[in-house]
XYZ file of N, CA and C in Angstrom:
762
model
N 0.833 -1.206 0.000
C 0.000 0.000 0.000
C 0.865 1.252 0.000
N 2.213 1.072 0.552
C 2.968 2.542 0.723
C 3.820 2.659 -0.351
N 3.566 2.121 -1.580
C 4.244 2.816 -2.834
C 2.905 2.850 -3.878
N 2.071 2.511 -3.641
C 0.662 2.827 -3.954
C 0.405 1.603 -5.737
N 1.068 1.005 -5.693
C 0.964 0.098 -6.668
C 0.681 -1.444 -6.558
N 0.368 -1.774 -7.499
C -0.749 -3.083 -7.564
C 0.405 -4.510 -7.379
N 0.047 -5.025 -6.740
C 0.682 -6.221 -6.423
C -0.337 -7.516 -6.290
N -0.137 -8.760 -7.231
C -1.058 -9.695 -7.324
C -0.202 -11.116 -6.531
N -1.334 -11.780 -5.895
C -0.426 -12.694 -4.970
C -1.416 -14.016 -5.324
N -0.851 -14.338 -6.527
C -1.011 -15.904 -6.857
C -0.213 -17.380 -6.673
N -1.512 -18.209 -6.449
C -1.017 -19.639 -5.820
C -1.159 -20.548 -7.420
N -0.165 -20.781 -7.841
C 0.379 -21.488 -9.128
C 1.234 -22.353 -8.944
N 1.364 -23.529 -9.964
C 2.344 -24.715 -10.326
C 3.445 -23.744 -11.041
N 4.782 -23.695 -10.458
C 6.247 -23.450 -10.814
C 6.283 -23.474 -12.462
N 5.741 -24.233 -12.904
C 5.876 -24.681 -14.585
C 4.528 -23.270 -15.372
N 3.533 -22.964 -14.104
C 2.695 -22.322 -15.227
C 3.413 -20.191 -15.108
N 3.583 -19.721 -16.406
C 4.322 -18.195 -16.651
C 3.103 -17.387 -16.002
N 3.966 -16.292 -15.742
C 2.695 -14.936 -15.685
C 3.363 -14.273 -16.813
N 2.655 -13.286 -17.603
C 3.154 -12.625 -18.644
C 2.705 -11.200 -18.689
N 2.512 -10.970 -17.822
C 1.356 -9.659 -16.963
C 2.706 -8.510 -16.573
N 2.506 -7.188 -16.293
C 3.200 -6.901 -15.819
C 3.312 -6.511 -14.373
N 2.202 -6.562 -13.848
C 2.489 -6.431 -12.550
C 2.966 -7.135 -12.027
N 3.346 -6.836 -10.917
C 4.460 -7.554 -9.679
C 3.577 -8.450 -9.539
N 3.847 -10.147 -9.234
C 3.011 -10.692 -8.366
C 4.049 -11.395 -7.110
N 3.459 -12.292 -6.355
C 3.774 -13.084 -5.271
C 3.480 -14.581 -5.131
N 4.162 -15.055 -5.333
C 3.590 -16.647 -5.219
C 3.294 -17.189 -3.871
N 2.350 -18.116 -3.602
C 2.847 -18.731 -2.181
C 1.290 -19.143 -2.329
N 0.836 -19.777 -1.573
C -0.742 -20.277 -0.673
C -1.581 -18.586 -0.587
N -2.921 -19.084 -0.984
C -3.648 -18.134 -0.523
C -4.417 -18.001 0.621
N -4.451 -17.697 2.018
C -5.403 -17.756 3.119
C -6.116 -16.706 3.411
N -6.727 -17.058 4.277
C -7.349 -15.467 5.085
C -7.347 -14.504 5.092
N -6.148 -14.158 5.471
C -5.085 -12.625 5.186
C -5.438 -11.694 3.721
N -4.895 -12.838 3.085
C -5.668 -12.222 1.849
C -7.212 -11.855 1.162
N -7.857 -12.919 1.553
C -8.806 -12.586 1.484
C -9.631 -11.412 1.893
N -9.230 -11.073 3.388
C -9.417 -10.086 4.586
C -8.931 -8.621 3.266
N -7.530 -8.780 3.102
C -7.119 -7.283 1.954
C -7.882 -7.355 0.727
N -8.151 -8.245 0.256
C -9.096 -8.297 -0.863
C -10.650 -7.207 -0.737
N -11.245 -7.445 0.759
C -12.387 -7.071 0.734
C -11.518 -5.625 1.314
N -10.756 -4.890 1.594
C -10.661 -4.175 2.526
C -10.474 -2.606 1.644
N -11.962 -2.360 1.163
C -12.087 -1.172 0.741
C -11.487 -0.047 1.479
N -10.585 0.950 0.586
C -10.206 2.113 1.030
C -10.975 2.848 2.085
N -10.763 3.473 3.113
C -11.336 4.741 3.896
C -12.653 3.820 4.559
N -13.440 2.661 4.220
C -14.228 2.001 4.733
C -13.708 0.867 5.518
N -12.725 0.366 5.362
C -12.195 -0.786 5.725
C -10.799 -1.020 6.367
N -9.996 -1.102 7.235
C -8.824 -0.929 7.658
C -7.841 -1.342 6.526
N -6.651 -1.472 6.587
C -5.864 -1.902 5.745
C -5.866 -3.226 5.916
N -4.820 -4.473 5.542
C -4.149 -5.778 6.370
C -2.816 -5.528 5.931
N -2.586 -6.068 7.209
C -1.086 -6.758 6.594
C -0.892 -8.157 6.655
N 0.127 -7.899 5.602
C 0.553 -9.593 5.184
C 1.991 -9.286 4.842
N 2.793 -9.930 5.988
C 4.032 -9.994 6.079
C 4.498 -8.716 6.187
N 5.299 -8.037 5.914
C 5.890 -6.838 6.804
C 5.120 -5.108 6.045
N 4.238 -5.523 4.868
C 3.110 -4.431 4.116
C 1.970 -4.654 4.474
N 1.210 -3.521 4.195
C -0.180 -3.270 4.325
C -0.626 -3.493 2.951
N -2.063 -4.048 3.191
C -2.305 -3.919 1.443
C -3.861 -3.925 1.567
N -4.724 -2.921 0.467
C -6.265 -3.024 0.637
C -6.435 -3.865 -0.719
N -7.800 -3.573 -1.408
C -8.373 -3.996 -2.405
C -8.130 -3.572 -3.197
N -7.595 -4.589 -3.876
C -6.733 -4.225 -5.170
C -7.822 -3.608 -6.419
N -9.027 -4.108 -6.494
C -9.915 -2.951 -7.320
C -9.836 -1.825 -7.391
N -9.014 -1.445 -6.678
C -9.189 0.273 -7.038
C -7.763 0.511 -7.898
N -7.151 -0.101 -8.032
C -6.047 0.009 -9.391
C -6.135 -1.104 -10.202
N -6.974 -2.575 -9.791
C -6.874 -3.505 -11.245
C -8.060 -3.485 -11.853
N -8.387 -2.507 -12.790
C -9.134 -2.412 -13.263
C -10.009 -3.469 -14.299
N -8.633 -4.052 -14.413
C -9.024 -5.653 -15.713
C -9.210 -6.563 -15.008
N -10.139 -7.192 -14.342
C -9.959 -8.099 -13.519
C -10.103 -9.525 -14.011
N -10.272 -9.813 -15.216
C -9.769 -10.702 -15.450
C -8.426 -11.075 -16.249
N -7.395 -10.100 -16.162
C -6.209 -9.871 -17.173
C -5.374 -10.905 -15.896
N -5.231 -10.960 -14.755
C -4.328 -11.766 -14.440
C -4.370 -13.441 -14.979
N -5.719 -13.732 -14.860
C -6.140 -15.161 -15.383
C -5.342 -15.285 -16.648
N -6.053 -14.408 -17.410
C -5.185 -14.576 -19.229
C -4.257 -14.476 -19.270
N -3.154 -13.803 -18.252
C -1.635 -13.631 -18.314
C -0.899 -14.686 -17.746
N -1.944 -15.414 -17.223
C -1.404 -16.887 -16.217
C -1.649 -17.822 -17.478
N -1.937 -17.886 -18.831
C -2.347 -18.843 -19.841
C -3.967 -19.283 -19.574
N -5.134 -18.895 -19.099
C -6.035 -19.655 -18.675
C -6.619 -19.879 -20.533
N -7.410 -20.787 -20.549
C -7.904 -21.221 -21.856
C -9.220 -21.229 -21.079
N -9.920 -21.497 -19.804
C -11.086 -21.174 -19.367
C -11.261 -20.073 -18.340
N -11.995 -19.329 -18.146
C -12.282 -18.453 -17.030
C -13.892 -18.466 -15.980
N -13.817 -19.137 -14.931
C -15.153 -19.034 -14.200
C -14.853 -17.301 -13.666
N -16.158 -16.871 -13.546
C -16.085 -15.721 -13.309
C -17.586 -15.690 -12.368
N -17.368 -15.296 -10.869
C -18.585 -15.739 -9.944
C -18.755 -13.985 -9.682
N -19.660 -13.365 -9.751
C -20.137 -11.850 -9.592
C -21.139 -11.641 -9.110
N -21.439 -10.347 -8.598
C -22.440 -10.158 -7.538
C -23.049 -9.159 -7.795
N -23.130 -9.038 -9.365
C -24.275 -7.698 -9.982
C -25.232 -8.081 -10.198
N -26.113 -7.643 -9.902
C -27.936 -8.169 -10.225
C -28.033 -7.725 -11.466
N -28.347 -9.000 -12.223
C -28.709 -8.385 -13.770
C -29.911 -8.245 -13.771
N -31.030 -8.294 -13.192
C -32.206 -7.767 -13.636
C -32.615 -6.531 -12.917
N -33.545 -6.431 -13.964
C -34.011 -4.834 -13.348
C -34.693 -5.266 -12.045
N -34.820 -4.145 -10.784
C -35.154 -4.083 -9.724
C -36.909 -3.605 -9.605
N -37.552 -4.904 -9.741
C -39.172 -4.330 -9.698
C -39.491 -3.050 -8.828
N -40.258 -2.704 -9.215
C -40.648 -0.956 -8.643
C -41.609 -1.349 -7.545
N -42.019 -2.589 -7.129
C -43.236 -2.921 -5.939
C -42.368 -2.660 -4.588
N -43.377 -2.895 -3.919
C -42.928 -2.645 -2.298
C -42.294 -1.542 -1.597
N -42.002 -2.143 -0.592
C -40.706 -1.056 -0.372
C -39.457 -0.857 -0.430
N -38.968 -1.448 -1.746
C -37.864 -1.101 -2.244
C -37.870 -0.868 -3.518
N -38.998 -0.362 -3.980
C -39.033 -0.162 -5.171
C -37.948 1.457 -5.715
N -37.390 1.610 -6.835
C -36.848 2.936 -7.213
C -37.203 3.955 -7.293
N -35.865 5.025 -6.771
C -36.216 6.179 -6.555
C -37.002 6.882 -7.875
N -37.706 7.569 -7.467
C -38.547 8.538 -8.249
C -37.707 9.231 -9.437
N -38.149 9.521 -10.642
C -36.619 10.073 -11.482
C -36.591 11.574 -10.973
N -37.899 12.245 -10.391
C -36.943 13.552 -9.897
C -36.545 13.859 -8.532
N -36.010 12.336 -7.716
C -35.884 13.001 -6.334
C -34.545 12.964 -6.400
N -33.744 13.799 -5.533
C -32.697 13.682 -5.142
C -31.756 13.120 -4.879
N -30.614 12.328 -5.438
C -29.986 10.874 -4.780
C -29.298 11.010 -3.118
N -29.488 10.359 -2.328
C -28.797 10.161 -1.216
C -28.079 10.072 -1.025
N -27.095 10.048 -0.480
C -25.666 10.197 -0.518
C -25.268 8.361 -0.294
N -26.269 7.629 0.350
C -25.663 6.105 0.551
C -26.356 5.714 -0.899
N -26.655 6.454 -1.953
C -26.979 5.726 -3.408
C -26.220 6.508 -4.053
N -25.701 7.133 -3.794
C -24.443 7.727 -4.730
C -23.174 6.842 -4.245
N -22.673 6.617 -2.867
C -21.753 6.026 -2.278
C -22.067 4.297 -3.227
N -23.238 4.216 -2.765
C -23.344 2.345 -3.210
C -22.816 2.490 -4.867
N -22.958 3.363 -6.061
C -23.710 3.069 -7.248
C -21.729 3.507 -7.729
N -21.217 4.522 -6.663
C -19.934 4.695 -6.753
C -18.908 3.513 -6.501
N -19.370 2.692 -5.893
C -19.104 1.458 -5.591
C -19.049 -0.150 -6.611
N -20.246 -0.141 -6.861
C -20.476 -0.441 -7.879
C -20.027 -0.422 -9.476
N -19.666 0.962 -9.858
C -18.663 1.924 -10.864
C -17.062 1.146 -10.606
N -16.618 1.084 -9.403
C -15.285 0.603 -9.053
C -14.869 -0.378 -9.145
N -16.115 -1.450 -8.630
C -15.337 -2.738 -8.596
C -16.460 -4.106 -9.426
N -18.014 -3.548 -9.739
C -18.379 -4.686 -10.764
C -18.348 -4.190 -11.977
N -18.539 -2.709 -12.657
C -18.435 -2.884 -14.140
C -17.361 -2.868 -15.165
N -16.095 -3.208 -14.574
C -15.065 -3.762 -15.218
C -15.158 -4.956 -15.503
N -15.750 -5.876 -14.706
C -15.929 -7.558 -15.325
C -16.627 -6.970 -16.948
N -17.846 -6.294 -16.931
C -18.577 -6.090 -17.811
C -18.208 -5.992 -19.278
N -16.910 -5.160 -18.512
C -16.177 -4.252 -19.948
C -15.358 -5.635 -20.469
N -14.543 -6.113 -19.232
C -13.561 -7.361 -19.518
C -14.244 -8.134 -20.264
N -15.487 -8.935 -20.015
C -16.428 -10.083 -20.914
C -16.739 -9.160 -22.174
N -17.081 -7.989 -22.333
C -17.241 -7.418 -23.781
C -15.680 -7.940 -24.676
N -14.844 -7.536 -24.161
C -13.711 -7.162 -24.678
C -13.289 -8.699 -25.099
N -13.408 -9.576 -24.330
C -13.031 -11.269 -24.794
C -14.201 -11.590 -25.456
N -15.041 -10.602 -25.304
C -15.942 -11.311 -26.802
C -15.265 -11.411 -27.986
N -15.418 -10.043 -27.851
C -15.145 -9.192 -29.471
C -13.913 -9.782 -29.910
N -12.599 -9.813 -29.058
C -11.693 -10.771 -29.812
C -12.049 -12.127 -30.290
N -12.768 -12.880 -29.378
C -13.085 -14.459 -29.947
C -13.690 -14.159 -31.065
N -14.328 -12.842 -31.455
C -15.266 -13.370 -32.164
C -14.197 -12.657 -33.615
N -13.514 -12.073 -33.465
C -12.635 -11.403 -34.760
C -11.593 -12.718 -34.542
N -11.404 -13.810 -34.199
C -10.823 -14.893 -34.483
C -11.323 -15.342 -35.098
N -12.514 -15.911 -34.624
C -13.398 -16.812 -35.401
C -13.858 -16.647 -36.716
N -14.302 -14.976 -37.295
C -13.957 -14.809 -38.701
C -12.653 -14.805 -39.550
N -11.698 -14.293 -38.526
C -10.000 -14.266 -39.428
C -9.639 -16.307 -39.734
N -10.832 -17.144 -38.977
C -10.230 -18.243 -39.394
C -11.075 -18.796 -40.597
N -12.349 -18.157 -40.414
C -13.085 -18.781 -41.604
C -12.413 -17.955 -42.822
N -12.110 -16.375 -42.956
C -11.682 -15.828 -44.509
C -9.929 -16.577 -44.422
N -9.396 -16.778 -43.465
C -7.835 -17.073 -43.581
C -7.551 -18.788 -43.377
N -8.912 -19.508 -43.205
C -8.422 -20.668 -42.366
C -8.291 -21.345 -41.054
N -8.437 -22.370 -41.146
C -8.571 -23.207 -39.718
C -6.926 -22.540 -39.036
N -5.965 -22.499 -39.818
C -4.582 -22.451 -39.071
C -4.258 -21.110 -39.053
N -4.691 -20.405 -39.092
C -4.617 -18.759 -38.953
C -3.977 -18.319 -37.366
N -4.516 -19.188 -36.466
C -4.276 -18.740 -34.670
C -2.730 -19.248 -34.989
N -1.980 -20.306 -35.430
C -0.494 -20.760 -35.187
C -0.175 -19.955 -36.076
N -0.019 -19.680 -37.059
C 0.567 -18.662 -38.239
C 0.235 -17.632 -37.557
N -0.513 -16.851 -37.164
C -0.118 -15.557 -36.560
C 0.762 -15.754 -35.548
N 0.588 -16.665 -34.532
C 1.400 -16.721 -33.731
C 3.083 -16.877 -33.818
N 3.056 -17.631 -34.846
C 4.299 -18.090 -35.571
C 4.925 -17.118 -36.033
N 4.182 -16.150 -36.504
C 5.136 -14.759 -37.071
C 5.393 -13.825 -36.293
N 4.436 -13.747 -34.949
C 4.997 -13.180 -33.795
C 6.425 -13.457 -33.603
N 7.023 -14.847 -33.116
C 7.742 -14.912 -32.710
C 8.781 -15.069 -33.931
N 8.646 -15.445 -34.980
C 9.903 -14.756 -35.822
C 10.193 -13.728 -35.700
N 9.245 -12.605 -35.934
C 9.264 -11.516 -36.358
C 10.429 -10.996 -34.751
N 10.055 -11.714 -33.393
C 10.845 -10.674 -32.358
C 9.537 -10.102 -31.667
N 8.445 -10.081 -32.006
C 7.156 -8.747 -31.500
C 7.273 -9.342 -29.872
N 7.256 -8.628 -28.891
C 7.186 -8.626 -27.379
C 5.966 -7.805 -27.115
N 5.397 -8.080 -26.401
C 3.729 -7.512 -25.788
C 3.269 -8.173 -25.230
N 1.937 -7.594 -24.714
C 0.889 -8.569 -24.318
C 0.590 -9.816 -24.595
N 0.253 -9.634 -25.764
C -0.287 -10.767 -26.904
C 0.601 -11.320 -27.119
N 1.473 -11.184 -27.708
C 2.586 -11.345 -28.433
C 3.312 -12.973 -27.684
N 3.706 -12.329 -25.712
C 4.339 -12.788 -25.675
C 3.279 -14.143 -25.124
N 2.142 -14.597 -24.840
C 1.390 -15.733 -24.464
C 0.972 -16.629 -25.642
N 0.907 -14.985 -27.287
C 0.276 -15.328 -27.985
C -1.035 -15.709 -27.651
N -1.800 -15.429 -29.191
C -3.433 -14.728 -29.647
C -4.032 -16.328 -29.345
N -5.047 -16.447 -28.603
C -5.915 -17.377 -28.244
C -7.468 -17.134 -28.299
N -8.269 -18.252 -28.573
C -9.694 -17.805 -27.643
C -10.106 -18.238 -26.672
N -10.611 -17.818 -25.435
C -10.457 -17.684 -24.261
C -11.974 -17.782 -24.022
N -12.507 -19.268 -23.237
C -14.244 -19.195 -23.052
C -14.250 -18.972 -21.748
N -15.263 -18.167 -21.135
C -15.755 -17.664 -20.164
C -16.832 -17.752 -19.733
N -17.316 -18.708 -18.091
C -18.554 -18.738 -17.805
C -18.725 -18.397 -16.876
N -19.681 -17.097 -16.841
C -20.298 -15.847 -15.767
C -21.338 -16.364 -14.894
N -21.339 -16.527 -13.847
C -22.432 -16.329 -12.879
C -22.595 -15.086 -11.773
N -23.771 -14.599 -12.158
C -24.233 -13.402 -11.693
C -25.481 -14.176 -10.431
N -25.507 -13.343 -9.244
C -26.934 -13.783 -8.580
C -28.420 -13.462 -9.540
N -28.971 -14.077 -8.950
C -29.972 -13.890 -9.363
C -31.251 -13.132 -8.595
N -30.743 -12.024 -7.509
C -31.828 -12.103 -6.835
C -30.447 -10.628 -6.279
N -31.383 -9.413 -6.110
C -30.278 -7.879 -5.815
C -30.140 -8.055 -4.302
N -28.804 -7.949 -4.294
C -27.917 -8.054 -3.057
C -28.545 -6.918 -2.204
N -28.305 -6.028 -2.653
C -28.873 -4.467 -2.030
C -30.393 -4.735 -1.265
N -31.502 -5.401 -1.832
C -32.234 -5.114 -1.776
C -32.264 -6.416 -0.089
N -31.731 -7.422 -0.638
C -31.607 -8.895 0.584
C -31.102 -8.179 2.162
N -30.022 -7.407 1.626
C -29.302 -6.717 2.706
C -30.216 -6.004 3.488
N -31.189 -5.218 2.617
C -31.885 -4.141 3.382
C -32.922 -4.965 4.205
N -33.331 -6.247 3.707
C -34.324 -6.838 4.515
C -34.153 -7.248 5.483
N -32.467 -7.862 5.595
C -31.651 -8.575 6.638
C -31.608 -7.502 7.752
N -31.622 -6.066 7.322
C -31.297 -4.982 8.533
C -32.512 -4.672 8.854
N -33.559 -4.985 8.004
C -35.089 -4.446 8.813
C -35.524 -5.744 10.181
N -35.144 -6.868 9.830
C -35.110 -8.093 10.591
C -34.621 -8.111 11.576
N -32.997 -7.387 11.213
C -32.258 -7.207 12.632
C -32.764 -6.265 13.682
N -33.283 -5.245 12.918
C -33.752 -3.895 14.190
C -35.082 -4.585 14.657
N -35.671 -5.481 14.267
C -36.936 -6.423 15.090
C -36.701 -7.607 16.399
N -36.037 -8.093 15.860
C -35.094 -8.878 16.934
C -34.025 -8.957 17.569
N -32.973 -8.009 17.160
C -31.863 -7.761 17.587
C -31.689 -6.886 18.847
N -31.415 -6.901 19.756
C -31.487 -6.199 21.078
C -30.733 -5.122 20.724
N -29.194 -4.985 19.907
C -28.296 -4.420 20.103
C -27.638 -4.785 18.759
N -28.370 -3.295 17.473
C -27.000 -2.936 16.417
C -26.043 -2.467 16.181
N -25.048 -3.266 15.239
C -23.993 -2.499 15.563
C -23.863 -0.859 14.640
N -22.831 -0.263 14.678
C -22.964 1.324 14.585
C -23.043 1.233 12.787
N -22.638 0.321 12.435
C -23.146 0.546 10.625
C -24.329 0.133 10.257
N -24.797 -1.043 11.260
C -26.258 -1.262 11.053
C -27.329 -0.259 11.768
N -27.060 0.869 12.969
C -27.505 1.381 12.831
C -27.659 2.916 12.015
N -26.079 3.174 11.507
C -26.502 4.272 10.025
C -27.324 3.689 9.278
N -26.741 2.887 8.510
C -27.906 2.712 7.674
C -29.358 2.403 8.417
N -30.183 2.229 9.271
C -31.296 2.022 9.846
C -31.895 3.367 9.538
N -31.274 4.801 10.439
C -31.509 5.323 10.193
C -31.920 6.212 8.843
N -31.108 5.636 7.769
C -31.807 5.758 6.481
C -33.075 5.447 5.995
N -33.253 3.947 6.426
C -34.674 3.170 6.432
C -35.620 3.743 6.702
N -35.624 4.564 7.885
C -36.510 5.246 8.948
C -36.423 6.115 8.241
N -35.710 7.066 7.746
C -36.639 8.240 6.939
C -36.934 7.870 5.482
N -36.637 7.543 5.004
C -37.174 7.368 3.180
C -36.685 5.587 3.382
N -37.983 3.977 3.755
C -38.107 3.312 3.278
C -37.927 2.786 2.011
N -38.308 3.674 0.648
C -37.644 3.245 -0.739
C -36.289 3.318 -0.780
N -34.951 3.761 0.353
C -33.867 4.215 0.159
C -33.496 3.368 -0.855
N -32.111 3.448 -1.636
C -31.497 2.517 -2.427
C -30.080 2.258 -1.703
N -29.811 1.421 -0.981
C -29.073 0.936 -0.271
C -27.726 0.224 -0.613
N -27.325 0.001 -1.959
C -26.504 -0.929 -2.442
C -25.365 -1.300 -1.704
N -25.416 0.207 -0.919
C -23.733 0.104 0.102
C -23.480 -0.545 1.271
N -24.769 -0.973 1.221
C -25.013 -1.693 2.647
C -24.532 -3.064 2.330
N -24.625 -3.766 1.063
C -24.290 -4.884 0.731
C -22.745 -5.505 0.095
N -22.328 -4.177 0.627
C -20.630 -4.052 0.495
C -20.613 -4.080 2.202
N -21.172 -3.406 2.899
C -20.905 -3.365 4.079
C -20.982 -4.344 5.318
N -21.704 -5.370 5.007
C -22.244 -5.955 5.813
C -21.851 -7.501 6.257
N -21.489 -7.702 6.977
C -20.980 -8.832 7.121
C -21.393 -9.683 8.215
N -22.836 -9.223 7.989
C -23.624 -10.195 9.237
C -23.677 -11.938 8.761
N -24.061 -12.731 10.267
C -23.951 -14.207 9.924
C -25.091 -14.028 8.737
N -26.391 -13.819 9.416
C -27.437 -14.309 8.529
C -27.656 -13.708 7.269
N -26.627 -12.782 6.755
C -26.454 -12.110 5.317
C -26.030 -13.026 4.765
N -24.677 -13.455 5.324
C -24.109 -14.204 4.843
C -24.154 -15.623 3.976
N -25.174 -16.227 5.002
C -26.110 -17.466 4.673
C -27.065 -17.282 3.543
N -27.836 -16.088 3.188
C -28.500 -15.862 2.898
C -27.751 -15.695 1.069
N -26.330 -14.740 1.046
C -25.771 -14.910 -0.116
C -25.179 -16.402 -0.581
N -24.864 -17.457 0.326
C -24.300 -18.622 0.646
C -25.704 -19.468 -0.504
N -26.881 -19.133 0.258
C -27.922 -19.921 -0.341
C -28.637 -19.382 -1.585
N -28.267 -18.321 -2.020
C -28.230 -17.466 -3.463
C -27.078 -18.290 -4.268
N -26.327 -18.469 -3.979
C -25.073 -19.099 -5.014
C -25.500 -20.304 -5.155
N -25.895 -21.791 -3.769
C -26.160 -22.603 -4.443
C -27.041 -22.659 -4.879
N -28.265 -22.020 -5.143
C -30.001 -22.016 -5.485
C -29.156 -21.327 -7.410
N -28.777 -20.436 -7.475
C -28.204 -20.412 -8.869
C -27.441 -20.825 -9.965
N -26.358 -21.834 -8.920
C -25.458 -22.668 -9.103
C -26.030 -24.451 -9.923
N -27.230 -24.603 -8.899
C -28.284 -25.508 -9.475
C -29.154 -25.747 -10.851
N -29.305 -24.000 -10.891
C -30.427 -23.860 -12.224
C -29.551 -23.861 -13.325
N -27.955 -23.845 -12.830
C -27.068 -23.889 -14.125
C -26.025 -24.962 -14.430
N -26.375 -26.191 -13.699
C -25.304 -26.679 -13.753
C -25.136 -27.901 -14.917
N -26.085 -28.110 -15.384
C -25.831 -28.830 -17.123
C -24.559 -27.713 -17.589
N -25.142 -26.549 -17.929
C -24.084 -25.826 -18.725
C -22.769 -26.007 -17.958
N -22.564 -25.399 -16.271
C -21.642 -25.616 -15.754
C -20.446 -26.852 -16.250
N -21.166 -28.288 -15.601
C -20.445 -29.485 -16.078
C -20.172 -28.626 -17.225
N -20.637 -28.869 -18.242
C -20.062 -28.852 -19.586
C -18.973 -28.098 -20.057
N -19.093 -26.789 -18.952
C -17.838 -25.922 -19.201
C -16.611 -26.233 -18.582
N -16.534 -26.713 -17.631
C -15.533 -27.517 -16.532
C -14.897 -28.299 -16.852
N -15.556 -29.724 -18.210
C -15.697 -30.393 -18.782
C -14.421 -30.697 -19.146
């Protein structure tokens, strides 16, 4: 954290390259890391691991899936926590009005959001569009077009990105929840202020949001929260989605 640059700390077989340029770290991944992984700037303390501090690396790796491809992956699971559907307008969490004012915890959440899920977005666009300008350069050039380009890379000397892993296509299978985090969270904290004798001081900011504007849009709360029964609750979202997909799954694993 105190030279302010990105450092990736992957657990790999000796035989497989990184071709990336950031610094990485080899060794076992535990806790520790995990703990700096979640440990958003100014919200979250730092960790340390071994004699540095280090937060969440989202706020400088913007590609988040470029370490995978620089490690050689030929598959990518990619597990995410953006609600792809639109957020029904019923109840009481339905969306803000288009002329009210945003709140400052829906500007904070949606700022949040901006940082660390719609780069997957951009990343899966971006490995489209190459697979898919392969897949025509092989039908007008040929089945052997991917080794012949590659092949003239490395005559030619070319060093890069590409260059040096060489041009591949790269399949990718996304799982998104199926059911808005934001919205689970907010129910989990209306639950807690019913039975809970005693919240703690982030569950009761945000409460106090609840209590004045019920429609709030909360998203930040679901970065924030790290209650048991949230927890369970995202736990049983993954396997309940994990289920409705797992023909395709197998097949991609395969």
């Amino acid at each position: 954290m105190g030279n302010g640059k990105l450092e990736l700390f992957v657990d790999k077989k000796d035989a497989v390259e990184y071709t990336g340029a950031y610094r990485i770290k080899t060794g076992p991944i535990d806790w520790q890391h995990a703990m700096a992984s979640a440990a958003v700037p100014v919200i979250f303390p730092p960790v340390r691991i071994g004699p540095y501090f280090y937060v969440d690396g989202s706020i400088r790796q913007n590609t988040p899936m470029s370490p995978a491809v620089q490690l050689g992956a030929d598959k990518i699971l990619i597990v995410g926590v953006k609600y792809r559907e639109a957020l029904e307008s019923s109840g009481s969490f339905s969306l803000t009005e288009p002329n009210a004012y945003p709140s400052f915890t829906h500007l904070a959440g949606k700022l949040l959001d901006a940082l660390f899920l719609d780069h997957i977005d951009y990343d899966l666009e971006q490995m489209n569009r190459i697979n898919k300008v392969v897949e025509w350069s092989e039908k007008l050039y040929g089945p052997n077009y991917l080794h012949d380009l590659n092949e003239m890379l490395k005559k030619e000397g070319i060093r890069g990105d590409i260059a040096n892993r060489g041009l591949k296509k790269i399949e990718a299978f996304a799982f998104f929840p199926s059911e808005d985090l934001g919205r689970i969270a907010c129910e989990r904290l209306i639950k807690l202020s019913r039975t809970k004798s005693k919240l703690s001081q982030v569950e009761r900011f945000f409460m106090k949001f609840l209590e004045v504007d019920p429609t709030a849009d909360l998203d930040l709360l679901s970065y924030l929260m790290f209650e048991k029964g949230f927890m369970s609750d995202l736990i049983d979202i993954g396997i309940k989605d994990c289920k409705q997909r797992e023909t395709d799954l197998a097949q991609f694993l395969s």
